[in-house]
Coordinates of C-alpha atoms in Angstrom, one line a residue:
M16 CA 12.5 2.0 25.5
S17 CA 10.1 3.4 23.0
K18 CA 6.5 2.3 23.1
K19 CA 5.2 0.3 20.2
P20 CA 2.1 1.9 18.4
D21 CA -1.3 0.3 18.8
R22 CA -2.7 -1.6 15.8
S23 CA -4.7 1.3 14.5
T24 CA -1.7 3.6 14.6
A25 CA 0.5 0.9 13.0
M26 CA -2.0 0.6 10.1
K27 CA -2.2 4.4 9.7
N28 CA 1.6 4.6 9.6
L29 CA 1.7 1.8 7.0
I30 CA -0.9 3.5 4.8
A31 CA 1.0 6.8 5.1
A32 CA 4.3 5.2 4.2
V33 CA 2.8 3.4 1.1
R34 CA 1.0 6.6 -0.1
N35 CA 4.3 8.5 0.1
D36 CA 6.3 5.8 -1.6
F37 CA 4.1 4.6 -4.5
P38 CA 3.4 6.7 -7.6
F39 CA -0.4 6.9 -7.2
N40 CA -0.5 10.4 -8.8
E41 CA 1.6 9.7 -11.9
P42 CA -0.2 10.0 -15.2
D43 CA -1.0 6.7 -16.9
A44 CA 1.5 7.5 -19.7
N45 CA 4.3 7.5 -17.1
I46 CA 3.1 4.2 -15.5
C47 CA 2.4 2.2 -18.6
G48 CA 5.6 1.9 -20.5
I49 CA 6.3 0.2 -23.8
S50 CA 7.2 -3.1 -22.1
C51 CA 5.6 -3.7 -18.8
I52 CA 6.7 -6.5 -16.5
G53 CA 3.4 -7.3 -14.7
C54 CA 0.9 -4.5 -15.1
P55 CA 2.0 -1.7 -12.7
K56 CA -1.3 0.2 -13.3
K57 CA -3.3 -2.8 -12.0
L58 CA -0.8 -3.3 -9.1
L59 CA -1.3 0.3 -8.1
E60 CA -5.1 -0.1 -8.3
I61 CA -5.1 -3.2 -6.1
V62 CA -3.0 -1.4 -3.4
D63 CA -5.0 1.8 -3.7
T64 CA -8.3 -0.2 -3.2
E65 CA -6.9 -1.9 -0.1
L66 CA -5.6 1.4 1.4
C67 CA -8.9 3.2 0.8
D68 CA -10.8 0.2 2.3
W69 CA -8.6 0.4 5.4
Q70 CA -8.8 4.1 5.7
V71 CA -12.6 3.8 5.8
K72 CA -12.5 1.0 8.4
L73 CA -10.1 3.1 10.6
E74 CA -12.5 6.1 10.4
D75 CA -15.2 3.7 11.5
N76 CA -13.0 2.7 14.5
I77 CA -12.5 -0.8 13.3
T78 CA -9.2 -2.1 14.7
P79 CA -7.1 -4.3 12.4
S80 CA -5.7 -7.5 13.6
F81 CA -2.0 -8.2 13.4
G82 CA -2.7 -10.6 10.6
E83 CA -4.5 -7.9 8.6
I84 CA -1.6 -5.5 9.1
S85 CA 0.9 -8.2 8.1
R86 CA -1.2 -9.1 5.0
L87 CA -1.4 -5.5 3.8
A88 CA 2.4 -5.0 4.4
K89 CA 3.2 -8.2 2.4
L90 CA 0.9 -7.1 -0.5
C91 CA 2.6 -3.7 -0.6
K92 CA 6.1 -5.3 -0.4
N93 CA 5.3 -7.6 -3.3
V94 CA 3.7 -4.7 -5.4
R95 CA 6.7 -2.5 -4.6
R96 CA 9.0 -5.2 -6.1
G97 CA 6.9 -5.1 -9.3
L98 CA 7.0 -1.4 -9.4
K99 CA 10.8 -1.4 -8.9
R100 CA 11.1 -3.9 -11.9
N101 CA 9.3 -1.3 -14.0
G102 CA 11.5 1.6 -12.7
L103 CA 8.6 3.4 -10.9
V104 CA 10.2 3.3 -7.5
E105 CA 13.8 3.3 -6.3

């Protein structure tokens, strides 16, 4: 059996996965199309703010609760759905 990661490692893994999946480094011209469904730029800003906040907390050795990991994962899942509607992720 594989051992489950501790909460800090799980949060770090979530942050890394989201950073690899979401187009944070795309120019605004590529993100803001002619017809947006929900503002993908604002969605990315919300997620980036949350990820940066948690990176700082993890560096300060603050351990997230299961609820905080779940909340961030749910936010990212919902934002990903919006990004997919706009053709920014597969």
